[in-house]
């Protein structure tokens, strides 16, 4: 390790170079009233001495926000505290029937998981991914019910949707409930040789009547999305098509964000100021072979990367129950403790699902036991296990703000959503092995069924006949009618490739 040690020594030796250079820069800036400036600095020193860094950071952030709102050209911090960008008090009212939407999400989440698991039971080695869609399901469903516009919306061209490649089973599962895919097709997931199967990943060449945009291999989804948004702008500015209300929505994995194509997409979108582009980064902390950032903070890192490239950034970190603890964090100590906690520990707490462990390692270790004295261990871990990416109201607030940015802003938007990989699959959610999970044992399926509260008997799960595993309400059921009504109001189904015209 001598070379590494030498590098550290060099860095420590020259640590003061940049601050000393900045002193000369500051001397060239007009000071105006030097006495007043000194008073401001003394006030800051006093707050820091009496109340510490948390209060100081809060005051500085508030000053910057207020100055920005009043037109002062000052850049906000690149990385903000580890909490939701939209406070609870500013969330819009949820317009949908939340009870029925949660039932629909559970049906789709079940069918997507069973599609992969049952396929591997009948044809071992067929592959697929269970955990990815489980983590992104709620965001996709809020989008489908309230935001994603089809081609029949308002006389425009509708939106373009780029789905995380490994989440394709969930899109098939929704299309099955909508009546666009048959049970035979669902049973032949990843088995296309007979001509009646479903492709592994989104690709119009493999399923020309279904998929419009390919998103695998990893990284091509965000890259194409950026250039699609650029093309939408080109069409509109030249009067070739009305794309003024068209958005490009792109779901990206946090592991996928390390792909060079993704980084290129971020640069293009920021440079071109593509305000019609919305990235949703599914921060479930896991890639194909392990943690994305086990020893650091992926949400914080990505916020700096996207803001630095010129994006508006919306952080969707905590669900409603945990956010109550954040709202009560009057001195910022809990937020600071969370910012010091690496993703690997956060993931371990989720995998263990142990409220006593969470209380000890996060709250007791940081002198914050009084903050959770009113919560039992079960209540504490329950709040922790529902992050922002699974809270429909928080998701709706984030998507609404992204739409406002697209309407009035001059920059692309990224939503950084904290989720759990394998969400609601109690036996393996949050574990490092979940990405490679291809099937579920009978006891795991029984537990999964109970968590989702689905009307399936033990016998149907233990000894399935035909497609008994899959749940599809009748066409006139409230769930199916609700789904169809929402898509009709939003201009038609997504994903669906339009018929070719000459």
Short mmCIF file of C-alpha atoms in Angstrom, two decimals:
data_model
loop_
_atom_site.label_atom_id
_atom_site.label_comp_id
_atom_site.label_asym_id
_atom_site.label_seq_id
_atom_site.Cartn_x
_atom_site.Cartn_y
_atom_site.Cartn_z
CA UNK A 1 0.00 0.00 0.00
CA UNK A 2 2.93 2.50 -0.14
CA UNK A 3 1.67 4.30 -3.25
CA UNK A 4 -1.76 4.78 -1.70
CA UNK A 5 -0.24 6.07 1.54
CA UNK A 6 1.94 8.48 -0.42
CA UNK A 7 -1.12 9.78 -2.23
CA UNK A 8 -2.89 10.42 1.07
CA UNK A 9 0.16 12.25 2.38
CA UNK A 10 0.25 14.45 -0.71
CA UNK A 11 -3.45 15.25 -0.35
CA UNK A 12 -3.05 16.19 3.31
CA UNK A 13 0.04 18.28 2.57
CA UNK A 14 -1.73 20.34 -0.07
CA UNK A 15 -5.12 20.49 1.58
CA UNK A 16 -4.86 24.22 2.17
CA UNK A 17 -4.07 25.21 -1.42
CA UNK A 18 -7.58 25.82 -2.67
CA UNK A 19 -8.88 27.77 0.36
CA UNK A 20 -5.79 30.01 0.23
CA UNK A 21 -6.38 30.65 -3.46
CA UNK A 22 -10.03 31.47 -2.74
CA UNK A 23 -8.91 34.14 -0.27
CA UNK A 24 -7.35 36.08 -3.14
CA UNK A 25 -10.56 35.69 -5.15
CA UNK A 26 -12.63 36.99 -2.26
CA UNK A 27 -10.36 40.01 -1.91
CA UNK A 28 -11.29 41.02 -5.46
CA UNK A 29 -15.04 41.03 -4.66
CA UNK A 30 -16.48 44.42 -3.59
CA UNK A 31 -17.01 44.28 0.19
CA UNK A 32 -19.34 47.30 0.44
CA UNK A 33 -19.89 47.79 4.19
CA UNK A 34 -17.11 45.73 5.79
CA UNK A 35 -18.50 46.31 9.28
CA UNK A 36 -21.90 44.89 8.28
CA UNK A 37 -20.19 41.91 6.64
CA UNK A 38 -18.25 41.23 9.83
CA UNK A 39 -21.48 41.33 11.85
CA UNK A 40 -23.05 38.70 9.59
CA UNK A 41 -20.02 36.44 9.98
CA UNK A 42 -19.99 36.97 13.76
CA UNK A 43 -23.69 36.05 13.89
CA UNK A 44 -22.97 32.87 11.99
CA UNK A 45 -20.10 32.05 14.36
CA UNK A 46 -22.39 32.60 17.35
CA UNK A 47 -25.08 30.26 16.00
CA UNK A 48 -22.45 27.63 15.23
CA UNK A 49 -20.95 27.90 18.72
CA UNK A 50 -24.27 27.79 20.59
CA UNK A 51 -26.45 25.52 18.44
CA UNK A 52 -24.03 23.52 16.32
CA UNK A 53 -23.80 22.57 12.64
CA UNK A 54 -27.41 21.37 12.27
CA UNK A 55 -28.97 24.70 13.17
CA UNK A 56 -26.33 26.57 11.17
CA UNK A 57 -27.02 24.50 8.07
CA UNK A 58 -30.75 25.01 8.48
CA UNK A 59 -30.41 28.79 8.68
CA UNK A 60 -28.08 28.95 5.69
CA UNK A 61 -30.41 26.78 3.63
CA UNK A 62 -33.40 28.93 4.52
CA UNK A 63 -31.51 32.10 3.60
CA UNK A 64 -30.46 30.67 0.24
CA UNK A 65 -33.99 29.45 -0.52
CA UNK A 66 -35.50 32.82 0.38
CA UNK A 67 -32.91 34.71 -1.67
CA UNK A 68 -33.50 32.44 -4.67
CA UNK A 69 -37.26 32.93 -4.41
CA UNK A 70 -36.72 36.70 -4.50
CA UNK A 71 -34.64 36.55 -7.64
CA UNK A 72 -31.16 36.70 -6.17
CA UNK A 73 -28.86 34.73 -8.53
CA UNK A 74 -27.34 32.34 -6.02
CA UNK A 75 -26.96 28.61 -6.52
CA UNK A 76 -28.59 26.33 -3.93
CA UNK A 77 -26.57 23.50 -2.37
CA UNK A 78 -25.87 20.64 -4.77
CA UNK A 79 -26.70 18.05 -2.07
CA UNK A 80 -29.62 18.65 0.29
CA UNK A 81 -30.57 16.87 3.55
CA UNK A 82 -31.65 13.21 3.42
CA UNK A 83 -35.38 13.89 3.45
CA UNK A 84 -38.28 14.41 1.08
CA UNK A 85 -38.07 17.47 -1.16
CA UNK A 86 -41.81 18.06 -0.76
CA UNK A 87 -42.96 18.53 2.85
CA UNK A 88 -46.19 16.87 3.94
CA UNK A 89 -47.89 20.25 4.33
CA UNK A 90 -47.36 21.00 0.62
CA UNK A 91 -48.59 17.69 -0.78
CA UNK A 92 -51.63 17.95 -3.09
CA UNK A 93 -54.79 16.01 -2.30
CA UNK A 94 -54.79 12.52 -3.80
CA UNK A 95 -57.42 12.46 -6.58
CA UNK A 96 -57.92 8.70 -6.98
CA UNK A 97 -59.61 5.92 -5.04
CA UNK A 98 -56.62 4.84 -2.98
CA UNK A 99 -58.29 1.69 -1.65
CA UNK A 100 -59.01 0.27 -5.08
CA UNK A 101 -55.64 1.40 -6.46
CA UNK A 102 -53.83 -0.51 -3.71
CA UNK A 103 -55.87 -3.62 -4.58
CA UNK A 104 -54.87 -3.24 -8.22
CA UNK A 105 -51.19 -2.80 -7.27
CA UNK A 106 -51.33 -5.97 -5.18
CA UNK A 107 -52.93 -7.97 -8.00
CA UNK A 108 -50.30 -6.80 -10.48
CA UNK A 109 -47.43 -7.34 -8.05
CA UNK A 110 -48.65 -10.90 -7.42
CA UNK A 111 -49.17 -11.80 -11.08
CA UNK A 112 -45.76 -10.38 -12.02
CA UNK A 113 -43.97 -12.44 -9.37
CA UNK A 114 -45.94 -15.60 -10.13
CA UNK A 115 -45.28 -15.18 -13.86
CA UNK A 116 -41.57 -15.59 -13.22
CA UNK A 117 -41.82 -18.17 -10.44
CA UNK A 118 -44.36 -20.42 -12.17
CA UNK A 119 -42.47 -20.15 -15.45
CA UNK A 120 -39.35 -21.49 -13.76
CA UNK A 121 -41.37 -24.22 -12.05
CA UNK A 122 -42.71 -25.46 -15.38
CA UNK A 123 -39.53 -24.82 -17.38
CA UNK A 124 -36.51 -24.73 -15.04
CA UNK A 125 -33.88 -22.22 -16.07
CA UNK A 126 -36.20 -19.92 -18.01
CA UNK A 127 -35.02 -17.01 -15.83
CA UNK A 128 -36.60 -13.66 -15.11
CA UNK A 129 -36.60 -11.21 -12.22
CA UNK A 130 -39.05 -11.05 -9.32
CA UNK A 131 -37.60 -8.31 -7.11
CA UNK A 132 -37.26 -5.39 -9.53
CA UNK A 133 -40.91 -4.84 -10.40
CA UNK A 134 -41.91 -5.41 -6.77
CA UNK A 135 -39.82 -2.34 -5.93
CA UNK A 136 -41.11 -0.10 -8.73
CA UNK A 137 -44.74 -1.29 -8.92
CA UNK A 138 -46.32 1.52 -6.90
CA UNK A 139 -44.67 4.27 -8.93
CA UNK A 140 -45.64 2.65 -12.23
CA UNK A 141 -49.22 2.29 -11.03
CA UNK A 142 -49.56 5.90 -9.85
CA UNK A 143 -48.23 6.92 -13.25
CA UNK A 144 -50.65 4.68 -15.13
CA UNK A 145 -53.64 5.87 -13.14
CA UNK A 146 -52.90 9.59 -13.11
CA UNK A 147 -50.04 10.77 -15.34
CA UNK A 148 -48.96 8.73 -18.35
CA UNK A 149 -50.81 10.07 -21.41
CA UNK A 150 -51.75 7.86 -24.34
CA UNK A 151 -51.83 8.97 -27.96
CA UNK A 152 -55.50 9.87 -27.74
CA UNK A 153 -54.97 12.53 -25.09
CA UNK A 154 -55.87 16.10 -26.02
CA UNK A 155 -55.09 15.78 -29.70
CA UNK A 156 -51.35 15.55 -29.09
CA UNK A 157 -48.85 12.73 -29.47
CA UNK A 158 -49.08 11.45 -25.91
CA UNK A 159 -46.18 10.48 -23.68
CA UNK A 160 -43.31 8.10 -24.22
CA UNK A 161 -42.64 5.53 -21.51
CA UNK A 162 -39.31 3.78 -20.92
CA UNK A 163 -39.63 0.93 -18.43
CA UNK A 164 -36.76 -0.53 -16.41
CA UNK A 165 -35.87 -3.67 -18.37
CA UNK A 166 -36.02 -6.15 -15.49
CA UNK A 167 -39.49 -4.86 -14.54
CA UNK A 168 -41.15 -6.15 -17.73
CA UNK A 169 -43.22 -8.85 -15.91
CA UNK A 170 -45.19 -6.09 -14.18
CA UNK A 171 -46.11 -4.42 -17.46
CA UNK A 172 -47.29 -7.76 -18.81
CA UNK A 173 -49.25 -8.35 -15.60
CA UNK A 174 -51.13 -5.06 -15.98
CA UNK A 175 -51.84 -5.75 -19.66
CA UNK A 176 -53.27 -9.14 -18.61
CA UNK A 177 -55.75 -7.44 -16.26
CA UNK A 178 -56.60 -4.90 -18.97
CA UNK A 179 -57.42 -7.75 -21.37
CA UNK A 180 -54.60 -6.95 -23.80
CA UNK A 181 -52.68 -10.17 -23.13
CA UNK A 182 -54.10 -13.67 -22.79
CA UNK A 183 -53.41 -16.26 -20.12
CA UNK A 184 -51.58 -18.40 -22.70
CA UNK A 185 -49.18 -15.53 -23.35
CA UNK A 186 -48.63 -14.97 -19.63
CA UNK A 187 -47.89 -18.67 -19.17
CA UNK A 188 -45.26 -18.41 -21.91
CA UNK A 189 -43.20 -15.60 -20.42
CA UNK A 190 -39.66 -15.86 -21.84
CA UNK A 191 -40.79 -18.71 -24.12
CA UNK A 192 -41.32 -17.20 -27.58
CA UNK A 193 -40.46 -20.18 -29.79
CA UNK A 194 -44.12 -21.16 -30.25
CA UNK A 195 -45.08 -17.67 -31.39
CA UNK A 196 -47.38 -17.01 -28.44
CA UNK A 197 -44.95 -16.01 -25.72
CA UNK A 198 -43.65 -12.83 -24.13
CA UNK A 199 -40.15 -11.45 -24.59
CA UNK A 200 -37.79 -11.25 -21.64
CA UNK A 201 -37.33 -7.50 -21.92
CA UNK A 202 -39.00 -4.53 -23.64
CA UNK A 203 -38.16 -4.51 -27.34
CA UNK A 204 -40.37 -3.64 -30.34
CA UNK A 205 -38.52 -6.04 -32.60
CA UNK A 206 -39.50 -8.96 -30.39
CA UNK A 207 -43.08 -7.79 -29.71
CA UNK A 208 -43.89 -5.19 -32.39
CA UNK A 209 -47.54 -4.83 -31.35
CA UNK A 210 -46.75 -4.22 -27.70
CA UNK A 211 -43.42 -2.56 -26.97
CA UNK A 212 -42.59 0.84 -28.41
CA UNK A 213 -39.20 1.45 -26.80
CA UNK A 214 -36.35 -0.97 -26.01
CA UNK A 215 -34.63 -0.54 -22.65
CA UNK A 216 -32.16 -3.46 -22.53
CA UNK A 217 -29.18 -3.70 -22.48
CA UNK A 218 -28.83 -1.55 -19.40
CA UNK A 219 -28.33 2.12 -20.11
CA UNK A 220 -30.01 2.39 -23.51
CA UNK A 221 -33.34 3.36 -21.93
CA UNK A 222 -32.22 6.69 -20.45
CA UNK A 223 -30.06 7.47 -23.48
CA UNK A 224 -32.97 6.96 -25.87
CA UNK A 225 -35.31 8.84 -23.55
CA UNK A 226 -33.07 11.92 -23.63
CA UNK A 227 -32.92 11.94 -27.42
CA UNK A 228 -36.67 11.26 -27.66
CA UNK A 229 -37.32 14.33 -25.50
CA UNK A 230 -34.97 16.29 -27.75
CA UNK A 231 -36.84 15.06 -30.82
CA UNK A 232 -40.20 16.03 -29.29
CA UNK A 233 -38.86 19.56 -28.85
CA UNK A 234 -37.59 19.58 -32.46
CA UNK A 235 -41.02 18.58 -33.78
CA UNK A 236 -42.80 21.22 -31.73
CA UNK A 237 -40.46 24.13 -32.47
CA UNK A 238 -40.70 23.50 -36.21
CA UNK A 239 -44.46 23.12 -36.22
CA UNK A 240 -44.31 19.51 -37.39
CA UNK A 241 -46.35 18.05 -34.52
CA UNK A 242 -47.99 19.18 -31.29
CA UNK A 243 -45.76 17.76 -28.59
CA UNK A 244 -46.30 20.64 -26.17
CA UNK A 245 -47.98 18.40 -23.59
CA UNK A 246 -45.92 15.27 -24.30
CA UNK A 247 -43.59 14.00 -21.62
CA UNK A 248 -40.88 11.38 -21.71
CA UNK A 249 -40.94 9.24 -18.56
CA UNK A 250 -37.97 6.95 -17.98
CA UNK A 251 -37.59 4.47 -15.10
CA UNK A 252 -33.94 3.74 -14.31
CA UNK A 253 -32.33 1.38 -11.84
CA UNK A 254 -29.83 2.86 -9.40
CA UNK A 255 -27.29 0.24 -10.50
CA UNK A 256 -28.08 1.09 -14.12
CA UNK A 257 -27.09 4.69 -13.41
CA UNK A 258 -23.43 3.67 -13.48
CA UNK A 259 -23.71 2.67 -17.14
CA UNK A 260 -21.83 5.09 -19.43
CA UNK A 261 -24.95 5.49 -21.61
CA UNK A 262 -26.89 6.72 -18.59
CA UNK A 263 -24.21 9.26 -17.70
CA UNK A 264 -24.21 10.44 -21.32
CA UNK A 265 -28.00 10.80 -21.21
CA UNK A 266 -27.77 12.99 -18.12
CA UNK A 267 -25.24 15.28 -19.80
CA UNK A 268 -27.32 15.61 -22.99
CA UNK A 269 -30.55 16.32 -21.10
CA UNK A 270 -28.97 18.92 -18.85
CA UNK A 271 -27.11 20.67 -21.64
CA UNK A 272 -30.20 20.83 -23.87
CA UNK A 273 -32.43 21.86 -20.91
CA UNK A 274 -35.02 19.22 -21.83
CA UNK A 275 -37.82 20.16 -19.46
CA UNK A 276 -40.11 17.55 -21.07
CA UNK A 277 -37.91 14.74 -19.72
CA UNK A 278 -38.58 13.05 -16.35
CA UNK A 279 -36.23 10.40 -14.98
CA UNK A 280 -37.40 8.20 -12.10
CA UNK A 281 -34.44 6.48 -10.45
CA UNK A 282 -35.51 3.37 -8.54
CA UNK A 283 -33.13 3.50 -5.57
CA UNK A 284 -33.54 0.03 -4.08
CA UNK A 285 -29.80 -0.04 -3.28
CA UNK A 286 -29.15 -3.27 -5.22
CA UNK A 287 -27.59 -4.13 -8.56
CA UNK A 288 -27.19 -7.50 -10.26
CA UNK A 289 -24.44 -8.75 -7.98
CA UNK A 290 -24.71 -6.82 -4.72
CA UNK A 291 -25.13 -3.34 -3.23
CA UNK A 292 -25.00 -0.27 -5.46
CA UNK A 293 -23.22 1.86 -2.84
CA UNK A 294 -22.85 -0.29 0.26
CA UNK A 295 -20.44 2.11 1.99
CA UNK A 296 -21.91 5.46 0.97
CA UNK A 297 -25.25 7.10 0.06
CA UNK A 298 -26.57 6.51 -3.45
CA UNK A 299 -29.43 9.03 -3.14
CA UNK A 300 -27.09 11.78 -1.99
CA UNK A 301 -24.48 10.96 -4.62
CA UNK A 302 -27.01 10.91 -7.44
CA UNK A 303 -28.54 14.17 -6.27
CA UNK A 304 -25.17 15.85 -6.67
CA UNK A 305 -24.62 14.25 -10.06
CA UNK A 306 -28.01 15.22 -11.47
CA UNK A 307 -28.05 18.73 -10.01
CA UNK A 308 -24.55 19.30 -11.28
CA UNK A 309 -25.71 18.31 -14.77
CA UNK A 310 -28.59 20.80 -14.66
CA UNK A 311 -31.56 18.73 -13.47
CA UNK A 312 -34.25 19.71 -11.01
CA UNK A 313 -34.08 17.03 -8.33
CA UNK A 314 -37.02 15.70 -6.29
CA UNK A 315 -36.11 13.38 -3.44
CA UNK A 316 -38.77 10.81 -2.55
CA UNK A 317 -37.16 9.13 0.42
CA UNK A 318 -39.55 8.50 3.31
CA UNK A 319 -43.12 7.29 3.53
CA UNK A 320 -45.74 9.01 5.65
CA UNK A 321 -45.14 7.13 8.91
CA UNK A 322 -41.35 7.62 8.95
CA UNK A 323 -41.75 11.18 7.73
CA UNK A 324 -43.54 12.01 10.98
CA UNK A 325 -40.22 11.36 12.74
CA UNK A 326 -38.47 13.64 10.25
CA UNK A 327 -41.04 16.40 10.79
CA UNK A 328 -40.47 16.14 14.55
CA UNK A 329 -36.68 16.34 14.14
CA UNK A 330 -36.49 19.89 15.50
CA UNK A 331 -32.69 20.02 15.73
CA UNK A 332 -31.75 17.96 12.66
CA UNK A 333 -30.05 15.23 14.70
CA UNK A 334 -32.06 12.38 13.16
CA UNK A 335 -31.42 13.60 9.62
CA UNK A 336 -27.70 13.87 10.36
CA UNK A 337 -27.69 10.34 11.79
CA UNK A 338 -29.39 9.04 8.64
CA UNK A 339 -26.89 10.89 6.46
CA UNK A 340 -24.02 9.23 8.34
CA UNK A 341 -25.59 5.79 7.87
CA UNK A 342 -24.27 3.98 4.77
CA UNK A 343 -26.72 2.29 2.44
CA UNK A 344 -25.39 -1.11 3.49
CA UNK A 345 -26.69 -0.59 7.03
CA UNK A 346 -30.03 0.72 5.78
CA UNK A 347 -30.37 -2.35 3.59
CA UNK A 348 -29.40 -4.66 6.46
CA UNK A 349 -32.11 -3.18 8.68
CA UNK A 350 -34.66 -3.75 5.94
CA UNK A 351 -33.52 -7.35 5.40
CA UNK A 352 -33.54 -8.15 9.14
CA UNK A 353 -36.98 -6.53 9.67
CA UNK A 354 -36.11 -6.16 13.36
CA UNK A 355 -37.49 -3.10 15.12
CA UNK A 356 -35.34 -3.64 18.22
CA UNK A 357 -32.19 -3.73 16.10
CA UNK A 358 -33.20 -0.55 14.28
CA UNK A 359 -33.95 1.19 17.58
CA UNK A 360 -30.56 0.21 19.00
CA UNK A 361 -28.32 0.92 16.00
CA UNK A 362 -29.95 4.11 14.70
CA UNK A 363 -31.61 5.79 17.66
CA UNK A 364 -29.79 4.56 20.78
CA UNK A 365 -26.37 4.81 19.12
CA UNK A 366 -27.05 8.46 18.28
CA UNK A 367 -28.67 9.45 21.57
CA UNK A 368 -32.13 9.71 20.02
CA UNK A 369 -34.13 7.08 21.92
CA UNK A 370 -36.62 9.70 23.10
CA UNK A 371 -37.63 10.32 19.45
CA UNK A 372 -39.18 6.84 19.16
CA UNK A 373 -40.28 6.18 22.74
CA UNK A 374 -43.93 6.35 21.63
CA UNK A 375 -43.46 3.58 19.04
CA UNK A 376 -43.30 -0.15 19.62
CA UNK A 377 -40.63 -2.16 17.81
CA UNK A 378 -43.29 -3.43 15.40
CA UNK A 379 -44.52 0.10 14.66
CA UNK A 380 -40.98 1.36 14.19
CA UNK A 381 -39.94 -1.27 11.67
CA UNK A 382 -43.30 -0.98 9.89
CA UNK A 383 -42.69 2.74 9.34
CA UNK A 384 -39.15 2.06 8.12
CA UNK A 385 -40.30 -0.64 5.70
CA UNK A 386 -42.56 1.74 3.78
CA UNK A 387 -40.19 4.25 2.13
CA UNK A 388 -41.34 7.03 -0.17
CA UNK A 389 -41.26 4.98 -3.36
CA UNK A 390 -44.08 2.80 -1.98
CA UNK A 391 -46.30 5.58 -0.60
CA UNK A 392 -48.90 6.44 -3.24
CA UNK A 393 -49.58 9.92 -1.84
CA UNK A 394 -45.90 10.83 -1.73
CA UNK A 395 -45.41 9.42 -5.23
CA UNK A 396 -48.33 11.48 -6.53
CA UNK A 397 -46.85 14.63 -4.97
CA UNK A 398 -43.46 13.99 -6.59
CA UNK A 399 -44.97 13.25 -10.01
CA UNK A 400 -47.18 16.35 -9.78
CA UNK A 401 -44.14 18.53 -9.07
CA UNK A 402 -42.31 16.92 -11.99
CA UNK A 403 -45.25 17.82 -14.24
CA UNK A 404 -45.14 21.42 -12.99
CA UNK A 405 -41.43 21.55 -13.74
CA UNK A 406 -42.15 20.32 -17.26
CA UNK A 407 -44.81 22.99 -17.75
CA UNK A 408 -42.99 25.98 -16.32
CA UNK A 409 -39.35 25.06 -15.73
CA UNK A 410 -36.43 25.11 -18.07
CA UNK A 411 -34.68 21.96 -16.94
CA UNK A 412 -35.23 18.19 -16.92
CA UNK A 413 -36.41 16.57 -13.70
CA UNK A 414 -35.17 13.53 -11.81
CA UNK A 415 -37.09 11.81 -9.02
CA UNK A 416 -34.81 9.86 -6.68
CA UNK A 417 -37.13 7.33 -5.05
CA UNK A 418 -36.05 5.12 -2.16
CA UNK A 419 -37.64 1.66 -2.48
CA UNK A 420 -37.20 -1.89 -1.23
CA UNK A 421 -36.19 -4.57 -3.70
CA UNK A 422 -38.69 -7.41 -3.41
CA UNK A 423 -41.14 -5.15 -1.55
CA UNK A 424 -43.98 -7.05 0.21
CA UNK A 425 -42.16 -10.40 -0.24
CA UNK A 426 -41.60 -10.81 3.46
CA UNK A 427 -39.17 -13.73 3.29
CA UNK A 428 -36.55 -12.13 1.08
CA UNK A 429 -37.24 -8.41 0.56
CA UNK A 430 -34.18 -6.22 0.85
CA UNK A 431 -31.70 -9.10 0.81
CA UNK A 432 -28.70 -9.15 -1.52
CA UNK A 433 -29.93 -12.37 -3.10
CA UNK A 434 -33.30 -11.01 -4.21
CA UNK A 435 -32.17 -9.95 -7.69
CA UNK A 436 -31.25 -13.52 -8.54
CA UNK A 437 -34.48 -14.89 -7.08
CA UNK A 438 -36.21 -16.77 -9.90
CA UNK A 439 -38.83 -18.75 -8.00
CA UNK A 440 -40.73 -18.92 -4.74
CA UNK A 441 -41.29 -21.90 -2.48
CA UNK A 442 -44.82 -22.81 -1.42
CA UNK A 443 -44.43 -21.29 2.06
CA UNK A 444 -43.05 -18.08 0.53
CA UNK A 445 -46.01 -17.86 -1.82
CA UNK A 446 -48.44 -18.42 1.05
CA UNK A 447 -46.83 -15.60 3.03
CA UNK A 448 -46.80 -13.35 -0.04
CA UNK A 449 -50.51 -14.07 -0.61
CA UNK A 450 -51.32 -13.16 3.00
CA UNK A 451 -49.36 -9.89 2.83
CA UNK A 452 -51.24 -8.89 -0.34
CA UNK A 453 -54.58 -10.19 1.04
CA UNK A 454 -55.50 -12.13 -2.11
CA UNK A 455 -58.41 -14.60 -2.39
CA UNK A 456 -56.35 -17.73 -3.08
CA UNK A 457 -56.72 -20.98 -1.14
CA UNK A 458 -53.76 -22.97 0.14
CA UNK A 459 -54.73 -25.78 -2.23
CA UNK A 460 -54.64 -23.49 -5.28
CA UNK A 461 -51.08 -22.52 -4.39
CA UNK A 462 -49.85 -25.98 -3.44
CA UNK A 463 -51.40 -27.81 -6.41
CA UNK A 464 -52.07 -25.27 -9.18
CA UNK A 465 -54.03 -26.34 -12.23
CA UNK A 466 -53.50 -24.43 -15.45
CA UNK A 467 -53.43 -20.74 -14.63
CA UNK A 468 -54.91 -20.91 -11.13
CA UNK A 469 -51.87 -19.11 -9.77
CA UNK A 470 -52.88 -15.94 -11.58
CA UNK A 471 -55.56 -13.59 -10.32
CA UNK A 472 -57.78 -11.77 -12.82
CA UNK A 473 -61.01 -10.15 -11.62
CA UNK A 474 -64.03 -10.27 -13.90
CA UNK A 475 -64.19 -7.65 -16.64
CA UNK A 476 -67.09 -5.90 -14.86
CA UNK A 477 -65.28 -5.90 -11.49
CA UNK A 478 -64.59 -2.53 -9.81
CA UNK A 479 -60.82 -3.05 -10.20
CA UNK A 480 -60.82 -3.71 -13.95
CA UNK A 481 -63.40 -1.02 -14.66
CA UNK A 482 -61.34 1.49 -12.67
CA UNK A 483 -58.17 0.64 -14.62
CA UNK A 484 -59.92 0.92 -17.97
CA UNK A 485 -61.62 4.19 -17.03
CA UNK A 486 -58.35 5.78 -15.93
CA UNK A 487 -56.57 4.77 -19.14
CA UNK A 488 -59.48 5.99 -21.26
CA UNK A 489 -59.36 9.39 -19.58
CA UNK A 490 -55.60 9.57 -20.13
CA UNK A 491 -55.82 8.76 -23.83
CA UNK A 492 -55.26 5.02 -24.10
CA UNK A 493 -52.94 2.23 -23.04
CA UNK A 494 -49.20 2.37 -22.43
CA UNK A 495 -47.06 0.57 -23.46
CA UNK A 496 -48.57 0.05 -26.87
CA UNK A 497 -46.94 0.54 -30.22
CA UNK A 498 -49.26 2.33 -32.68
CA UNK A 499 -50.20 0.70 -35.96
CA UNK A 500 -47.84 1.58 -38.82
CA UNK A 501 -49.23 3.84 -41.54
CA UNK A 502 -47.87 4.41 -45.00
#
